[in-house]
CSV table of C-alpha atoms in Angstrom, one decimal:
chain,number,residue,atom,x,y,z
A,26,MET,CA,49.1,12.7,-1.0
A,27,ILE,CA,49.7,9.1,-1.8
A,28,ALA,CA,53.0,9.0,-0.3
A,29,ILE,CA,51.5,10.4,3.0
A,30,LEU,CA,48.8,7.5,3.0
A,31,ILE,CA,51.5,5.1,2.4
A,32,LEU,CA,53.5,6.3,5.3
A,33,LEU,CA,50.4,6.4,7.6
A,34,LEU,CA,49.7,2.7,6.6
A,35,TRP,CA,53.2,1.7,7.3
A,36,ASN,CA,53.1,3.3,10.9
A,37,ILE,CA,49.7,1.4,11.5
A,38,ILE,CA,51.5,-1.8,10.4
A,39,VAL,CA,54.3,-1.1,12.8
A,40,PHE,CA,51.9,-0.3,15.6
A,41,VAL,CA,50.0,-3.6,15.1
A,42,PHE,CA,53.4,-5.5,15.2
A,43,TYR,CA,54.2,-3.9,18.5
A,44,ALA,CA,50.6,-4.7,20.0
A,45,VAL,CA,50.8,-8.1,18.7
A,46,ASP,CA,54.0,-8.9,20.2
A,47,LYS,CA,52.9,-7.3,23.5
A,48,TYR,CA,50.0,-9.9,23.4
A,49,LYS,CA,52.2,-12.6,22.7
A,50,ALA,CA,54.6,-11.8,25.4
A,51,SER,CA,51.8,-11.7,28.0
A,52,HIS,CA,50.4,-15.0,26.7
A,53,HIS,CA,53.8,-16.8,26.5
A,54,LEU,CA,53.6,-17.3,22.8
A,55,TRP,CA,56.1,-17.2,20.0
A,56,ARG,CA,57.5,-13.5,19.8
A,57,ILE,CA,58.4,-11.3,17.1
A,58,PRO,CA,62.2,-10.9,17.0
A,59,GLU,CA,63.5,-7.7,18.5
A,60,LYS,CA,65.4,-6.9,15.3
A,61,VAL,CA,62.2,-6.9,13.2
A,62,LEU,CA,60.7,-4.4,15.6
A,63,LEU,CA,63.7,-2.3,15.6
A,64,THR,CA,64.2,-2.4,11.9
A,65,GLN,CA,60.4,-1.4,11.4
A,66,ALA,CA,60.8,1.5,13.7
A,67,ILE,CA,63.8,2.9,12.0
A,68,LEU,CA,62.6,2.5,8.6
A,69,ALA,CA,59.9,5.3,8.8
A,70,GLY,CA,57.9,3.5,11.5
A,71,GLY,CA,58.8,5.7,14.4
A,72,ILE,CA,55.3,7.2,15.0
A,73,GLY,CA,53.7,3.8,15.0
A,74,ALA,CA,56.3,2.4,17.2
A,75,ILE,CA,56.4,5.3,19.9
A,76,LEU,CA,52.5,5.2,19.9
A,77,ALA,CA,52.4,1.4,20.5
A,78,GLY,CA,55.2,1.6,23.1
A,79,ARG,CA,53.1,4.2,25.0
A,80,LEU,CA,49.6,2.9,24.5
A,81,VAL,CA,50.3,-0.9,25.1
A,82,HIS,CA,53.3,-0.4,27.3
A,83,HIS,CA,55.7,-2.3,25.1
A,84,LYS,CA,59.5,-2.1,25.0
A,85,THR,CA,59.6,1.2,26.9
A,86,ARG,CA,62.3,0.1,29.4
A,87,LYS,CA,64.9,-0.8,26.7
A,88,TRP,CA,67.0,2.3,25.7
A,89,TYR,CA,67.8,0.9,22.4
A,90,PHE,CA,64.2,0.6,21.5
A,91,TRP,CA,63.8,4.3,22.6
A,92,ALA,CA,66.8,5.1,20.4
A,93,ALA,CA,65.4,3.3,17.4
A,94,TRP,CA,61.9,5.1,17.9
A,95,ILE,CA,63.7,8.5,18.0
A,96,VAL,CA,65.5,7.7,14.6
A,97,GLY,CA,62.4,6.5,13.2
A,98,LEU,CA,60.7,9.5,14.3
A,99,ILE,CA,63.1,11.7,12.6
A,100,VAL,CA,62.9,9.6,9.4
A,101,ASP,CA,59.3,10.1,9.5
A,102,ILE,CA,59.3,14.0,10.0
A,103,VAL,CA,62.0,14.2,7.2
A,104,LEU,CA,59.8,12.3,4.8
A,105,ILE,CA,56.8,14.3,5.7
A,106,TYR,CA,58.8,17.5,5.1
A,107,PHE,CA,59.9,16.4,1.7
A,108,ILE,CA,56.6,15.0,0.7
A,109,LEU,CA,54.6,18.2,1.7
A,110,LYS,CA,57.5,20.3,0.1
A,111,GLY,CA,57.6,18.4,-3.1
């Protein structure tokens, strides 16, 4: 159960990073590097990244973000499967 909560917290953090980057983009402020956002998504942050992309309309036009989000989503699903199975 703790592992699920950690995974949930991580996805919330990823969501916040994407939302903050969207805010910074629209206000012409210093941005979060794309490689940070991509890495977060791939490292089990796919759910948070996809939700942020859809809800705050950020990075949805770049194919490599969609690819990273799908990989991250698959990682999330595999982790959840093994956590619940375990």
